[in-house]
Amino acid sequence: MAHPKTGGYLPVPNVQALAQTWSGSGELVPDRYVRTEEAAAAEVVAGCELPVVDLGRLLDPRLSKEELANLGHACQHWGYFQLINHGVPKEVIQDVRRDIAEFFRLPLEAKKACAQLPDDIQGYGQGFVFSETQKLDWADMIYLKLRPVESRSMRFWPAQPPSLRGSVDRFSAAAAEVTASLLRFMAAEMGVEPERLMEKFGAQPQTMKVTYYPPCRLAGDVLGLSPHTDACALTLLLHVNDVPGLQIRRDDGKWHAVEPLEGAFVVNVGDTLEMLSNDKYKSVEHRVAVHPDEERISAAMFHQLLPNTTVGPLPELVKGSGGRARYRTVDYADFMKHFFSSRHDKGVRHLDHYRI
Ligand SMILES: O=C(O)CCC(=O)C(=O)O
Ligand SMILES: [Fe+2]
């Protein structure tokens, strides 16, 4: 079976359509989606309030130092935080939320106008399915390359509703700006010259994964998204509607259900940043549970390195940890190829492949 760079996955049924027919049927969940044991394998702790980081305070010279310590604590001990006062205008967020939600209300045939093609992860469909017997996630997604702008394949961008392309473009620019700002503060917090980190990002490659999780009356039998860590450097997650579902695995081995704060972005450290930071910042495993009665929609903005760069611990940080590099330094394109060709439902950390 071919596992090209970003794609080559097996096609799977459309879960939104499947859920619609199935929900009134009185039947059990179709076998390929049954994850009862896995879903219940570790205790789920409700009401996880992630650390809150305030970008307004980071940008205020009088408060920045204190907030920087807060940011560092969140990245080192949680790998996750909610970002408030991020400065992205309300209309930008409202518009993209409205348009994405509207896209999923279109008839299946209309949505399929931007369906994935066999060898590309971009478009409407699913990813990471390598075998006919593999258990499946209770969700559909749209994956798009957003930045640099030249990397966009407009054929995968929904043309309906007509305002969606503009609202995604505006949100993409805003998310990239917030991310650049955060990365600079993270570099400073780690004791690295911000430019030394930013040069790895160049024009700030960014991809977006919008995920639609249909409701499931037997929600405990399915998983919306298998446990995984994000391969990218930094993920900015927008709750497109207000339905919770994200769970993170903490050091106690339990899953903690995140309580999203209204208007905040959920930000998480990805594998790339864990490697660059020489293990200082944590890329934390997460998954998504499905709601019994309500659909859930999220948009994850993944911020990546330049494709022609290397990923590995920054020399300044290796020096700071007594000369010990915790990861090998590898070609970033190969690193991403490995991520896209690995199964995510097996609980194996992609990053462990590179650990020394
Ligand atoms: O839907 C979510 O809350 C999380 C999505 C996610 O983790 C991902 O797409 O990598
Ligand atoms: Fe993720």
XYZ file of C-alpha atoms and ligand atoms in Angstrom:
367
model
C 0.000 0.000 0.000
C 1.322 3.431 -0.911
C 1.808 5.948 1.881
C 2.809 9.061 -0.018
C 3.805 12.252 1.735
C 0.385 13.419 2.850
C -2.326 11.069 1.788
C -2.847 7.665 0.310
C -5.356 6.765 3.006
C -8.209 4.359 2.525
C -11.545 6.058 1.893
C -14.152 5.646 4.631
C -17.904 6.284 4.864
C -19.141 9.798 5.496
C -19.893 9.783 9.215
C -22.316 12.707 9.221
C -24.522 10.875 6.691
C -24.073 7.544 8.454
C -24.991 9.071 11.828
C -28.141 10.626 10.392
C -29.503 7.309 9.122
C -28.258 5.321 12.085
C -29.518 7.596 14.882
C -33.190 6.764 14.373
C -32.553 3.053 13.750
C -32.399 1.663 17.289
C -29.356 -0.385 16.225
C -25.974 -0.702 17.915
C -23.037 1.339 16.630
C -21.594 -0.192 13.439
C -18.702 -2.459 14.394
C -15.900 -0.421 12.810
C -16.718 2.501 15.104
C -17.028 0.531 18.350
C -14.271 1.635 20.750
C -16.042 0.881 24.045
C -13.013 -0.653 25.791
C -10.559 1.921 24.551
C -12.862 4.817 25.401
C -13.266 3.550 28.958
C -9.677 2.313 29.437
C -8.673 5.250 31.618
C -10.777 7.342 33.958
C -12.117 10.623 32.574
C -11.915 13.564 34.955
C -14.475 16.274 34.259
C -14.018 20.037 34.420
C -10.380 20.530 33.449
C -9.624 24.237 33.546
C -6.488 24.736 31.519
C -4.018 27.474 32.458
C -5.081 30.811 31.011
C -2.524 32.926 29.157
C -3.296 36.561 28.424
C -1.699 37.889 25.225
C -2.619 41.447 26.206
C -0.490 41.078 29.349
C 2.397 39.524 27.410
C 2.391 42.564 25.132
C 2.252 45.048 28.012
C 5.821 45.904 29.123
C 4.679 46.341 32.744
C 3.067 42.912 32.964
C 5.005 40.903 30.417
C 7.551 39.353 32.770
C 4.939 37.901 35.062
C 2.843 36.639 32.169
C 5.915 35.101 30.540
C 6.413 32.965 33.641
C 2.766 31.939 33.378
C 3.248 31.004 29.708
C 6.375 29.001 30.545
C 4.592 27.113 33.310
C 1.712 26.240 30.984
C 4.013 24.986 28.208
C 6.267 23.008 30.531
C 3.703 21.416 32.803
C 0.526 21.261 30.721
C 1.482 21.585 27.042
C -1.894 23.310 26.770
C -3.439 26.644 27.648
C -6.364 28.858 26.757
C -5.384 32.133 25.185
C -7.426 35.214 26.074
C -7.112 38.823 24.889
C -5.659 37.449 21.661
C -6.721 40.515 19.706
C -8.475 38.672 16.881
C -11.566 40.783 16.079
C -14.905 39.267 17.101
C -16.267 39.574 13.534
C -13.390 37.514 12.146
C -14.227 34.719 14.553
C -17.990 35.022 14.176
C -17.745 34.908 10.377
C -15.546 31.839 10.194
C -17.651 29.997 12.776
C -20.850 30.839 10.881
C -19.475 29.795 7.497
C -17.942 26.532 8.658
C -21.142 25.544 10.478
C -23.116 26.377 7.346
C -20.853 24.234 5.173
C -21.708 21.152 7.236
C -25.423 21.852 6.824
C -25.115 21.507 3.023
C -26.364 18.295 1.406
C -23.712 15.569 1.162
C -23.325 15.969 -2.598
C -22.570 19.684 -2.212
C -19.973 18.993 0.467
C -18.374 16.358 -1.733
C -17.502 19.051 -4.283
C -14.290 19.465 -2.264
C -13.738 15.770 -1.476
C -10.218 14.392 -1.014
C -8.419 12.853 -3.962
C -6.660 9.471 -3.561
C -3.127 10.749 -2.861
C -3.747 13.932 -0.941
C -4.879 14.541 2.614
C -6.363 17.895 1.565
C -10.117 18.238 1.155
C -13.246 16.745 2.710
C -12.972 13.165 3.981
C -10.798 11.490 6.601
C -7.142 10.632 7.164
C -4.852 8.047 8.744
C -6.844 4.994 7.684
C -4.439 2.263 6.579
C -6.411 -0.962 6.817
C -9.920 -2.281 6.278
C -9.987 -3.634 9.835
C -8.779 -0.499 11.591
C -11.306 1.084 13.960
C -12.612 4.408 12.753
C -13.190 7.803 14.326
C -16.726 9.149 14.582
C -15.983 12.276 12.540
C -15.422 13.802 9.116
C -12.855 16.470 8.381
C -11.672 19.040 5.891
C -7.928 19.526 5.695
C -6.505 22.554 3.863
C -3.104 24.101 3.321
C -3.515 27.798 4.138
C -0.044 29.347 4.250
C 2.126 30.265 2.515
C -0.686 31.539 0.329
C 0.961 29.983 -2.786
C 0.501 26.518 -1.250
C -3.302 26.767 -1.413
C -5.203 24.320 -3.638
C -8.468 26.150 -4.093
C -10.196 23.068 -5.506
C -10.391 21.727 -1.942
C -11.768 24.953 -0.493
C -15.545 24.932 -0.180
C -17.196 27.333 -2.605
C -20.354 27.200 -0.459
C -21.289 29.239 1.464
C -19.785 31.924 -0.791
C -18.346 33.928 2.116
C -16.357 30.959 3.505
C -13.160 31.451 1.499
C -12.871 35.063 2.619
C -13.641 34.310 6.241
C -11.135 31.421 6.354
C -8.511 33.666 4.746
C -9.040 36.403 7.350
C -8.993 33.934 10.211
C -5.854 32.286 8.823
C -3.991 35.612 8.767
C -5.122 36.453 12.291
C -4.162 33.012 13.643
C -0.726 33.240 11.988
C -0.136 36.625 13.583
C -1.136 35.429 17.047
C 1.076 32.364 16.623
C 4.119 34.405 15.573
C 3.630 36.544 18.640
C 3.342 33.515 20.927
C 6.394 31.823 19.416
C 8.504 34.915 20.050
C 7.410 34.976 23.679
C 8.073 31.260 23.989
C 11.602 31.715 22.602
C 12.234 34.521 25.084
C 10.852 32.406 27.906
C 13.207 29.545 26.979
C 16.176 31.925 26.800
C 16.546 31.776 23.002
C 16.871 34.787 20.713
C 13.378 34.966 19.090
C 14.908 35.264 15.595
C 16.715 31.947 16.064
C 13.369 30.256 16.479
C 11.445 32.311 13.918
C 13.915 31.603 11.116
C 12.729 27.988 11.244
C 9.222 29.172 10.359
C 9.996 31.544 7.467
C 6.652 32.461 5.896
C 4.924 30.464 8.648
C 3.433 27.391 6.973
C -0.073 26.816 8.310
C -2.641 24.093 7.684
C -6.187 23.857 8.982
C -8.165 20.818 9.978
C -11.852 21.360 10.489
C -13.493 18.398 12.183
C -17.185 17.603 12.316
C -18.212 15.207 15.087
C -21.823 14.083 14.671
C -23.793 13.330 17.838
C -23.970 9.659 18.839
C -26.656 8.400 21.212
C -24.204 5.656 22.287
C -21.412 8.187 22.746
C -19.484 5.982 25.174
C -19.021 3.377 22.434
C -17.204 5.645 19.977
C -14.293 8.068 19.815
C -14.468 11.288 17.816
C -10.712 11.442 17.438
C -8.145 8.785 18.435
C -5.474 9.696 20.987
C -2.546 11.473 19.325
C -0.113 14.324 19.662
C 0.088 17.052 17.016
C 3.178 16.864 14.800
C 3.350 20.605 14.166
C 4.988 23.254 16.362
C 1.915 24.996 17.724
C -1.826 24.382 17.317
C -4.464 27.059 17.782
C -7.876 25.488 18.225
C -11.094 27.339 17.590
C -14.325 25.896 18.937
C -16.612 26.453 15.972
C -19.581 25.763 18.215
C -19.615 25.612 21.990
C -19.839 21.855 22.419
C -16.983 20.430 24.542
C -15.294 17.083 23.812
C -11.535 17.606 23.908
C -9.696 15.513 26.504
C -6.016 15.673 27.398
C -3.942 12.985 29.082
C -2.100 14.245 32.126
C 0.742 12.710 34.122
C -1.759 10.845 36.321
C -2.593 8.730 33.249
C -6.202 9.935 33.277
C -8.061 11.820 30.589
C -9.123 15.321 31.593
C -12.101 16.855 29.814
C -11.296 20.445 28.801
C -13.808 23.179 29.649
C -13.433 25.688 26.818
C -13.577 29.359 27.819
C -15.839 31.431 25.628
C -13.886 33.543 23.163
C -10.520 31.929 23.995
C -8.336 29.801 21.734
C -7.121 26.470 23.048
C -3.400 26.400 22.272
C -1.170 23.342 22.423
C 2.483 22.561 21.988
C 3.126 20.103 19.154
C 5.889 17.516 18.677
C 8.033 19.921 16.643
C 8.169 22.437 19.469
C 8.845 19.728 22.033
C 11.851 18.684 19.914
C 13.071 22.252 19.321
C 12.788 22.970 23.040
C 14.846 19.855 23.869
C 11.976 18.500 25.971
C 11.335 21.687 27.916
C 7.858 22.141 26.449
C 5.454 19.209 26.323
C 3.479 17.889 23.390
C 0.576 16.268 25.171
C -1.632 13.413 24.042
C -5.247 14.326 23.430
C -8.430 12.827 21.986
C -12.031 13.835 21.395
C -15.172 12.345 22.924
C -18.477 12.637 21.089
C -21.610 14.275 22.499
C -24.794 12.157 22.742
C -27.161 14.801 21.314
C -25.143 17.614 19.818
C -22.812 17.933 16.890
C -19.383 19.345 17.643
C -17.218 21.308 15.210
C -13.646 22.456 15.734
C -11.016 24.126 13.569
C -7.395 23.317 14.403
C -4.793 25.655 12.910
C -1.477 23.794 12.706
C 1.684 25.907 12.492
C 4.592 24.143 10.874
C 8.262 24.691 10.085
C 9.620 25.469 6.640
C 9.701 22.235 4.636
C 13.418 22.512 3.804
C 14.616 22.937 7.353
C 15.686 20.503 10.043
C 13.956 19.760 13.311
C 15.874 18.968 16.446
C 16.839 20.604 19.728
C 17.965 24.238 19.382
C 21.733 24.379 20.125
C 21.229 27.052 22.813
C 18.919 24.724 24.692
C 21.174 21.706 24.376
C 23.937 23.795 25.926
C 21.512 24.797 28.669
C 20.787 21.133 29.473
C 24.418 20.242 30.046
C 25.092 19.443 26.383
C 22.584 16.612 26.211
C 20.297 16.543 23.185
C 17.132 14.562 23.869
C 16.228 14.134 20.202
C 17.968 13.465 16.943
C 18.011 16.324 14.431
C 16.231 15.255 11.259
C 14.947 16.647 8.004
C 11.560 18.275 8.687
C 9.954 16.936 5.504
C 10.962 13.360 6.496
C 9.653 13.951 10.003
C 6.244 14.983 8.616
C 6.246 12.097 6.146
C 6.721 9.722 9.068
C 3.841 11.379 10.940
C 1.438 11.142 8.027
C 2.276 7.510 7.400
C 1.856 6.314 10.997
C -1.296 4.998 12.584
C -2.668 7.183 15.355
C -5.008 4.718 16.970
C -2.294 2.544 18.496
C -1.177 4.837 21.293
C 2.418 4.990 19.978
C 3.948 8.453 20.204
C 5.316 9.662 16.888
C 7.952 11.593 18.793
C 9.437 8.539 20.514
C 10.858 7.544 17.151
C 13.304 10.472 17.420
C 14.128 10.332 21.100
C 17.748 9.632 22.074
O -11.493 18.806 17.905
C -10.672 19.027 18.786
O -10.952 19.559 19.856
C -9.238 18.605 18.630
C -8.794 18.350 17.235
C -7.412 17.816 17.188
O -6.823 17.474 18.177
C -6.723 17.657 15.904
O -7.358 17.862 14.872
O -5.516 17.346 15.912
Fe -4.730 17.247 17.797
